[in-house]
CSV table of C-alpha atoms in Angstrom, one decimal:
chain,number,residue,atom,x,y,z
Z,1077,LYS,CA,90.3,44.8,70.5
Z,1078,THR,CA,88.2,42.5,72.8
Z,1079,TYR,CA,89.0,44.7,75.8
Z,1080,LYS,CA,88.0,47.8,73.9
Z,1081,GLN,CA,84.7,46.3,72.9
Z,1082,TRP,CA,84.0,45.2,76.4
Z,1083,TYR,CA,84.8,48.6,77.8
Z,1084,GLN,CA,82.7,50.4,75.2
Z,1085,ARG,CA,79.7,48.2,75.9
Z,1086,ARG,CA,79.8,48.9,79.6
Z,1087,VAL,CA,81.2,52.5,80.0
Z,1088,ALA,CA,81.4,54.6,76.8
Z,1089,ILE,CA,77.7,54.4,76.1
Z,1090,THR,CA,76.4,55.8,79.4
Z,1091,ALA,CA,77.4,58.3,82.0
Z,1092,GLY,CA,76.5,55.8,84.7
Z,1093,ILE,CA,79.2,53.7,86.5
Z,1094,SER,CA,79.0,50.0,85.8
Z,1095,ASP,CA,79.9,47.5,88.5
Z,1096,GLU,CA,83.1,46.5,86.6
Z,1097,PHE,CA,84.1,50.2,86.2
Z,1098,GLN,CA,83.4,50.8,89.9
Z,1099,GLN,CA,85.8,48.1,90.8
Z,1100,VAL,CA,88.4,49.7,88.7
Z,1101,ILE,CA,87.9,53.1,90.4
Z,1102,THR,CA,87.9,51.5,93.8
Z,1103,ALA,CA,91.2,49.7,93.1
Z,1104,CYS,CA,92.7,53.2,92.3
Z,1105,LYS,CA,91.9,54.6,95.8
Z,1106,GLY,CA,95.0,55.9,97.5
Z,1107,ASN,CA,96.2,57.3,94.2
Z,1108,ASP,CA,93.6,60.0,93.9
Z,1109,THR,CA,96.1,62.6,92.8
Z,1110,LYS,CA,97.0,60.6,89.8
Z,1111,ILE,CA,93.5,60.2,88.4
Z,1112,ARG,CA,92.2,62.5,85.6
Z,1113,ILE,CA,88.5,62.2,84.7
Z,1114,ILE,CA,87.5,63.1,81.1
Z,1115,LEU,CA,84.1,63.3,79.6
Z,1116,ASN,CA,85.0,62.7,75.9
Z,1117,LYS,CA,83.0,63.0,72.7
Z,1118,ALA,CA,81.0,65.8,74.3
Z,1119,ASP,CA,80.4,67.3,70.8
Z,1120,ARG,CA,78.1,64.4,70.0
Z,1121,VAL,CA,75.3,65.8,72.1
Z,1122,THR,CA,73.4,69.1,72.3
Z,1123,ASN,CA,73.9,71.6,75.1
Z,1124,GLN,CA,70.9,70.3,77.0
Z,1125,GLN,CA,71.9,66.7,76.7
Z,1126,LEU,CA,75.5,67.6,77.8
Z,1127,MET,CA,74.1,69.2,81.0
Z,1128,ARG,CA,72.2,66.0,81.7
Z,1129,VAL,CA,75.1,63.7,80.9
Z,1130,TYR,CA,77.5,65.8,83.1
Z,1131,GLY,CA,75.0,65.9,86.0
Z,1132,ALA,CA,74.5,62.1,85.8
Z,1133,LEU,CA,78.2,61.5,85.6
Z,1134,MET,CA,79.0,63.7,88.6
Z,1135,TRP,CA,76.2,62.0,90.6
Z,1136,SER,CA,77.6,58.6,89.8
Z,1137,LEU,CA,81.1,59.6,90.6
Z,1138,GLY,CA,80.1,61.1,93.9
Z,1139,LYS,CA,78.8,57.7,95.0
Z,1140,VAL,CA,81.9,55.8,93.9
Z,1141,LEU,CA,84.8,58.2,94.7
Z,1142,ASN,CA,83.5,59.2,98.2
Z,1143,THR,CA,85.8,62.2,98.5
Z,1144,PRO,CA,85.1,65.5,100.4
Z,1145,GLU,CA,85.9,67.5,97.3
Z,1146,VAL,CA,83.9,67.4,94.0
Z,1147,ALA,CA,85.9,65.5,91.3
Z,1148,ARG,CA,87.2,67.7,88.4
Z,1149,VAL,CA,85.9,66.4,85.1
Z,1150,TYR,CA,87.4,67.7,81.8
Z,1151,ILE,CA,84.8,68.1,79.1
Z,1152,GLY,CA,85.7,68.0,75.4
Z,1153,SER,CA,86.2,66.0,72.2
Z,1154,PHE,CA,89.8,65.0,72.5
Z,1155,TRP,CA,90.7,64.0,68.9
Z,1156,ASP,CA,91.4,65.8,65.7
Z,1157,GLN,CA,88.1,65.1,63.8
Z,1158,PRO,CA,85.5,67.9,63.1
Z,1159,TYR,CA,83.1,68.7,65.9
Z,1160,GLN,CA,79.6,67.4,65.2
Z,1161,ASN,CA,78.2,70.2,67.4
Z,1162,ASP,CA,80.5,73.1,67.8
Z,1163,ASP,CA,78.2,75.3,69.9
Z,1164,ASN,CA,80.5,74.5,72.9
Z,1165,ARG,CA,83.8,75.1,71.0
Z,1166,ARG,CA,85.0,77.7,73.4
Z,1167,LEU,CA,84.2,75.4,76.4
Z,1168,PHE,CA,86.0,72.5,74.8
Z,1169,GLU,CA,89.1,74.6,74.0
Z,1170,ALA,CA,89.2,76.0,77.6
Z,1171,GLU,CA,88.9,72.5,79.0
Z,1172,GLU,CA,91.6,71.2,76.7
Z,1173,GLU,CA,94.0,73.9,77.8
Z,1174,ASP,CA,93.2,73.2,81.5
Z,1175,LEU,CA,93.8,69.5,81.0
Z,1176,PHE,CA,97.2,70.2,79.3
Z,1177,LYS,CA,98.2,72.5,82.1
Z,1178,ASP,CA,97.2,69.9,84.6
Z,1179,ILE,CA,99.2,67.2,82.8
Z,1180,GLN,CA,102.2,69.5,82.8
Z,1181,THR,CA,102.2,69.7,86.6
Z,1182,VAL,CA,102.3,65.9,86.9
Z,1183,PRO,CA,106.1,65.6,87.0
Z,1184,ARG,CA,106.4,68.2,89.7
Z,1185,GLY,CA,103.5,66.7,91.6
Z,1186,ALA,CA,105.2,63.3,91.6
Z,1187,ILE,CA,108.3,64.8,93.1
Z,1188,VAL,CA,106.4,66.7,95.8
Z,1189,ARG,CA,104.4,63.6,96.6
Z,1190,LYS,CA,107.7,61.6,97.0
Z,1191,LEU,CA,109.2,64.2,99.2
Z,1192,ASN,CA,106.1,64.4,101.4
Z,1193,ASP,CA,106.1,60.6,101.7
Z,1194,LEU,CA,109.8,60.8,102.7
Z,1195,ILE,CA,108.9,63.3,105.4
Z,1196,LYS,CA,106.1,61.1,106.7
Z,1197,ARG,CA,108.3,58.0,106.8
Z,1198,THR,CA,111.0,60.0,108.6
Z,1199,ARG,CA,108.5,61.1,111.3
Z,1200,LEU,CA,107.3,57.5,111.7
Z,1201,ALA,CA,110.9,56.2,112.0
Z,1202,LYS,CA,111.7,58.8,114.6
Z,1203,THR,CA,108.6,57.9,116.7
Z,1204,HIS,CA,109.4,54.2,116.4
Z,1205,ALA,CA,113.0,54.9,117.6
Z,1206,TYR,CA,111.6,56.7,120.7
Z,1207,ILE,CA,109.2,53.9,121.5
Z,1208,ILE,CA,111.8,51.1,121.1
Z,1209,ALA,CA,114.3,53.1,123.2
Z,1210,HIS,CA,111.7,53.6,126.0
Z,1211,LEU,CA,110.9,49.9,126.1
Z,1212,LYS,CA,114.5,49.0,126.2
Z,1213,HIS,CA,115.1,51.5,129.1
Z,1214,GLU,CA,112.2,50.1,131.1
Z,1215,MET,CA,113.5,46.5,131.0
Z,1216,PRO,CA,115.2,45.0,134.1
Z,1217,ALA,CA,118.9,44.0,133.8
Z,1218,VAL,CA,118.6,40.4,134.9
Z,1219,PHE,CA,115.3,39.0,136.5
Z,1220,GLY,CA,111.7,39.5,135.6
Z,1221,LYS,CA,112.1,40.3,132.0
Z,1222,GLU,CA,109.2,38.3,130.7
Z,1223,SER,CA,106.7,39.7,133.2
Z,1224,LYS,CA,108.0,43.2,132.7
Z,1225,GLN,CA,107.6,42.9,128.9
Z,1226,LYS,CA,104.0,41.8,129.2
Z,1227,GLN,CA,103.4,44.7,131.6
Z,1228,LEU,CA,104.9,47.2,129.1
Z,1229,ILE,CA,102.8,45.8,126.2
Z,1230,SER,CA,99.6,46.1,128.2
Z,1231,ASN,CA,100.5,49.6,129.2
Z,1232,LEU,CA,101.3,50.9,125.6
Z,1233,PRO,CA,98.6,53.7,125.6
Z,1234,ALA,CA,100.1,55.3,128.7
Z,1235,ILE,CA,103.7,54.8,127.2
Z,1236,PHE,CA,102.6,56.5,124.0
Z,1237,GLU,CA,101.2,59.4,125.9
Z,1238,GLN,CA,104.3,59.7,128.0
Z,1239,ILE,CA,106.6,59.8,125.0
Z,1240,GLN,CA,104.3,62.3,123.3
Z,1241,ARG,CA,104.5,64.7,126.3
Z,1242,ALA,CA,108.3,64.3,126.5
Z,1243,THR,CA,109.1,64.7,122.8
Z,1244,GLY,CA,106.2,66.8,121.3
Z,1245,ILE,CA,105.5,64.1,118.7
Z,1246,SER,CA,102.1,64.4,117.1
Z,1247,PRO,CA,99.6,61.7,118.2
Z,1248,GLY,CA,99.1,60.8,114.5
Z,1249,ASP,CA,102.7,59.6,114.2
Z,1250,PHE,CA,102.2,56.8,116.7
Z,1251,PRO,CA,101.3,53.4,115.5
Z,1252,LYS,CA,97.9,51.7,116.2
Z,1253,VAL,CA,98.2,50.3,119.7
Z,1254,GLN,CA,96.6,46.9,119.0
Z,1255,GLU,CA,98.6,46.1,115.9
Z,1256,PHE,CA,101.8,47.3,117.5
Z,1257,ALA,CA,101.2,45.3,120.6
Z,1258,GLU,CA,100.8,42.1,118.6
Z,1259,LYS,CA,104.1,42.7,116.8
Z,1260,LEU,CA,105.9,43.4,120.0
Z,1261,LYS,CA,105.1,40.0,121.4
Z,1262,LEU,CA,107.5,38.5,118.9
Z,1263,PHE,CA,110.5,40.4,120.2
Z,1264,ASP,CA,112.8,40.5,123.2
Z,1265,PHE,CA,112.8,44.1,124.5
Z,1266,SER,CA,116.2,43.6,126.2
Z,1267,LYS,CA,117.8,43.2,122.8
Z,1268,PHE,CA,116.4,46.5,121.4
Z,1269,ALA,CA,119.0,49.2,120.6
Z,1270,LYS,CA,119.3,52.3,122.7
Z,1271,LEU,CA,118.3,55.7,121.4
Z,1272,ASN,CA,120.9,57.2,119.1
Z,1273,GLN,CA,120.5,60.9,119.7
Z,1274,GLY,CA,122.9,61.8,116.9
Z,1275,MET,CA,120.7,60.1,114.4
Z,1276,ILE,CA,117.5,61.7,115.8
Z,1277,ASP,CA,119.2,65.2,115.5
Z,1278,ALA,CA,120.2,64.3,111.9
Z,1279,LEU,CA,116.5,63.4,111.1
Z,1280,ASP,CA,115.3,66.6,112.7
Z,1281,LYS,CA,117.8,68.7,110.6
Z,1282,MET,CA,116.8,66.9,107.4
Z,1283,VAL,CA,113.0,67.6,108.0
Z,1284,ALA,CA,113.5,71.1,109.2
Z,1285,LYS,CA,116.1,72.4,106.8
Z,1286,GLU,CA,117.3,70.1,104.1
Z,1287,LEU,CA,113.9,68.8,102.7
Z,1288,PRO,CA,112.4,72.4,102.6
Z,1289,GLN,CA,115.5,73.5,100.6
Z,1290,LEU,CA,115.0,70.6,98.3
Z,1291,MET,CA,111.3,71.3,98.0
Z,1292,ALA,CA,112.0,74.9,97.0
Z,1293,GLN,CA,114.2,73.7,94.1
Z,1294,VAL,CA,111.4,71.6,92.5
Z,1295,PRO,CA,109.6,74.4,90.6
Z,1296,GLN,CA,112.8,75.8,89.2
Z,1297,ASP,CA,114.0,72.3,88.2
Z,1298,GLN,CA,110.7,71.6,86.4
Z,1299,GLU,CA,110.9,74.9,84.4
Z,1300,VAL,CA,114.4,74.2,83.4
Z,1301,ALA,CA,113.4,70.7,82.3
Z,1302,HIS,CA,110.5,72.1,80.3
Z,1303,GLU,CA,112.8,74.6,78.6
Z,1304,ASP,CA,115.3,71.9,77.7
Z,1305,PHE,CA,112.6,69.8,76.3
Z,1306,MET,CA,111.2,72.6,74.1
Z,1307,ALA,CA,114.8,73.4,72.9
Z,1308,ALA,CA,115.3,69.8,71.9
Z,1309,VAL,CA,112.0,69.7,70.1
Z,1310,LYS,CA,112.8,72.8,68.1
Z,1311,LYS,CA,116.0,71.1,66.8
Z,1312,ARG,CA,114.1,68.3,65.2
Z,1313,GLU,CA,114.2,68.3,61.4
Z,1314,GLY,CA,111.0,68.6,59.4
Z,1315,GLY,CA,108.7,69.7,62.1
Z,1316,ALA,CA,106.0,72.3,61.7
Z,1317,LEU,CA,107.1,74.1,64.9
Z,1318,TYR,CA,105.5,77.2,66.4
Z,1319,ASN,CA,105.1,79.7,69.2
Z,1320,VAL,CA,101.7,79.6,70.9
Z,1321,ASP,CA,101.1,83.3,70.4
Z,1322,ASP,CA,102.2,83.4,66.7
Z,1323,THR,CA,98.9,82.1,65.3
Z,1324,PRO,CA,95.2,82.4,66.2
Z,1325,PHE,CA,94.9,78.7,67.0
Z,1326,GLY,CA,95.9,76.1,69.6
Z,1327,ARG,CA,99.0,73.9,69.2
Z,1328,GLY,CA,100.7,72.1,66.4
Z,1329,GLU,CA,102.6,68.8,65.6
Z,1330,THR,CA,104.4,67.1,62.7
Z,1331,MET,CA,102.9,64.7,60.1
Z,1332,ASP,CA,103.6,62.8,56.9
Z,1333,ILE,CA,104.5,64.2,53.5
Z,1334,LEU,CA,102.0,64.4,50.6
Z,1335,THR,CA,102.7,65.4,47.0
Z,1336,ALA,CA,100.3,67.1,44.6
Z,1337,ASP,CA,99.8,70.2,42.4
Z,1338,LEU,CA,97.7,73.0,43.7
Z,1339,ASP,CA,95.5,75.4,41.8
Z,1340,PRO,CA,95.0,78.7,43.6
Z,1341,THR,CA,92.2,79.8,41.3
Z,1342,ARG,CA,89.9,77.4,43.1
Z,1343,TYR,CA,90.0,79.7,46.1
Z,1344,THR,CA,90.4,83.1,44.6
Z,1345,TYR,CA,86.8,84.2,45.1
Z,1346,GLU,CA,86.7,83.0,48.7
Z,1347,PHE,CA,90.1,84.7,49.4
Z,1348,GLU,CA,88.9,88.0,47.9
Z,1349,GLN,CA,85.8,87.9,50.1
Z,1350,LEU,CA,88.2,88.2,53.1
Z,1351,GLN,CA,89.3,91.6,51.8
Z,1352,PRO,CA,93.1,91.2,51.6
Z,1353,ASN,CA,95.3,94.3,52.2
Z,1354,ALA,CA,97.3,96.2,49.6
Z,1355,ASN,CA,100.0,93.5,49.7
Z,1356,GLY,CA,97.4,90.8,48.8
Z,1357,LYS,CA,97.4,89.2,52.3
Z,1358,VAL,CA,94.9,88.5,55.0
Z,1359,THR,CA,95.5,88.4,58.7
Z,1360,GLY,CA,94.9,85.6,61.1
Z,1361,THR,CA,91.8,87.3,62.4
Z,1362,GLN,CA,90.4,87.4,58.9
Z,1363,ALA,CA,91.2,83.8,58.1
Z,1364,LYS,CA,90.1,82.4,61.4
Z,1365,LYS,CA,86.4,82.4,60.9
Z,1366,PRO,CA,86.4,80.6,57.5
Z,1367,MET,CA,88.9,78.1,58.8
Z,1368,GLN,CA,86.7,77.4,61.9
Z,1369,ASP,CA,83.8,76.8,59.5
Z,1370,SER,CA,85.4,73.4,58.9
Z,1371,LYS,CA,84.5,72.5,62.5
Z,1372,LEU,CA,87.9,71.1,63.0
Z,1373,PRO,CA,89.3,71.5,66.5
Z,1374,ASN,CA,91.5,74.5,67.1
Z,1375,SER,CA,94.4,72.2,67.8
Z,1376,THR,CA,94.2,70.9,64.3
Z,1377,LEU,CA,93.6,74.3,62.7
Z,1378,LYS,CA,96.8,75.5,64.5
Z,1379,ARG,CA,98.8,72.8,62.8
Z,1380,ILE,CA,97.3,73.8,59.5
Z,1381,TRP,CA,98.0,77.5,60.0
Z,1382,THR,CA,101.6,76.7,61.0
Z,1383,LEU,CA,102.1,74.8,57.8
Z,1384,GLY,CA,100.2,77.2,55.6
Z,1385,ASP,CA,102.0,80.4,56.8
Z,1386,VAL,CA,105.1,79.4,54.8
Z,1387,ASP,CA,106.9,82.7,55.2
Z,1388,LYS,CA,106.0,83.0,58.9
Z,1389,ASP,CA,104.8,86.6,58.7
Z,1390,GLY,CA,101.5,85.8,60.5
Z,1391,MET,CA,99.5,86.4,57.3
Z,1392,LEU,CA,98.3,84.5,54.3
Z,1393,ASP,CA,98.5,85.4,50.6
Z,1394,ILE,CA,96.5,83.6,48.0
Z,1395,SER,CA,99.1,80.8,47.6
Z,1396,GLU,CA,99.3,80.2,51.4
Z,1397,PHE,CA,95.5,80.4,51.7
Z,1398,THR,CA,95.3,77.7,49.0
Z,1399,ILE,CA,97.7,75.5,51.1
Z,1400,VAL,CA,95.5,76.1,54.2
Z,1401,LYS,CA,92.3,75.2,52.3
Z,1402,GLU,CA,93.9,72.0,50.8
Z,1403,LEU,CA,95.1,70.9,54.2
Z,1404,ILE,CA,91.6,71.4,55.7
Z,1405,LYS,CA,90.1,69.4,52.9
Z,1406,LEU,CA,92.8,66.7,53.4
Z,1407,LYS,CA,91.9,66.4,57.1
Z,1408,LEU,CA,88.2,66.4,56.4
Z,1409,ASP,CA,88.8,63.5,54.0
Z,1410,GLY,CA,90.2,61.5,56.9
Z,1411,HIS,CA,93.9,61.8,56.0
Z,1412,GLU,CA,96.8,62.9,58.2
Z,1413,LEU,CA,98.5,66.2,57.7
Z,1414,PRO,CA,102.0,66.4,56.3
Z,1415,VAL,CA,105.1,67.0,58.4
Z,1416,GLU,CA,105.9,70.0,56.2
Z,1417,VAL,CA,104.5,71.7,53.1
Z,1418,PRO,CA,105.3,69.3,50.2
Z,1419,GLN,CA,107.9,70.6,47.8
Z,1420,GLN,CA,105.6,69.9,44.9
Z,1421,TRP,CA,102.9,72.2,46.4
Z,1422,LEU,CA,105.4,75.0,46.8
Z,1423,THR,CA,106.7,74.5,43.3
Z,1424,SER,CA,103.3,74.5,41.7
Z,1425,LEU,CA,102.4,77.7,43.6
Z,1426,GLY,CA,105.6,79.4,42.8
Z,1427,ILE,CA,106.6,80.0,46.4
Z,1428,GLU,CA,109.5,77.6,46.8
Z,1429,ASP,CA,111.8,80.5,47.6
Z,1430,TYR,CA,109.9,81.3,50.8
Z,1431,LYS,CA,111.6,80.8,54.1
Z,1432,ARG,CA,110.2,77.5,55.5
């Protein structure tokens, strides 16, 4: 609690970057690919104020991050409470989708990053082996070892250039001359190992063939992992599960159970204004606007639709519409949504025989 208060006093109130927060960002350098920047509670300001806050934030981040590319900032109101200003609803929804897609790529990105790091370490190890073998080869068999070693250390730039021409190794794979020279002073070159060409060939094969093959499997493995995860989720009991295209809203989740009797006559007039079809049902398109009038985020409305569409036909009759309206009221009153439609609700509405 104390940390949250400290953080809110210094960061959440302003788009500027405090000294403390700047130190946090600076400490994260080197892990830029792991950082996601979110401008939260953007519904608390008007369009004009949002533009000013966003501009000030980008200007402040530009001074702190010091990267060649402009930082990606996700704008929205990332919670399930009603928007105070829903003029930017479409922007918030698009930003939320982009953020979720970005987060879904994190596992694959971590694997790719590790493979790239392995390739980099392999190239450095190969370069190190050639340097050590060259120094070993240049050492005399018996006399003058100490003076020869000093000569080799002082001549490291020329040695690096010679190895580079002979092997084709990139100059960026060689160590810094001064640091490497200081470390070499602690060793006896005559005790270095000779070059093992078999191991060098194995490294080249790994970098040229095996690692690219492994890299090519990463997207497929991630897709399989995602499918396995979704299959496991759908086997859970009591969840209000869904397909993204089945309803007019975002994404759903599961919640606690409530019990109460519902009276559909409270919503008969509003339901009739939507002009239900001959079967007494309204489509998602018809129900979307009055549901969005609650100013709840689409992610929350998606959960409500998933629960309210009891027979899963993509439409609502008066009983299902009553469930939807009660769930909206429940959420606006500050309560959590139920995991499934309470049995008492279904019984009181006479729809307990619906497929759930």
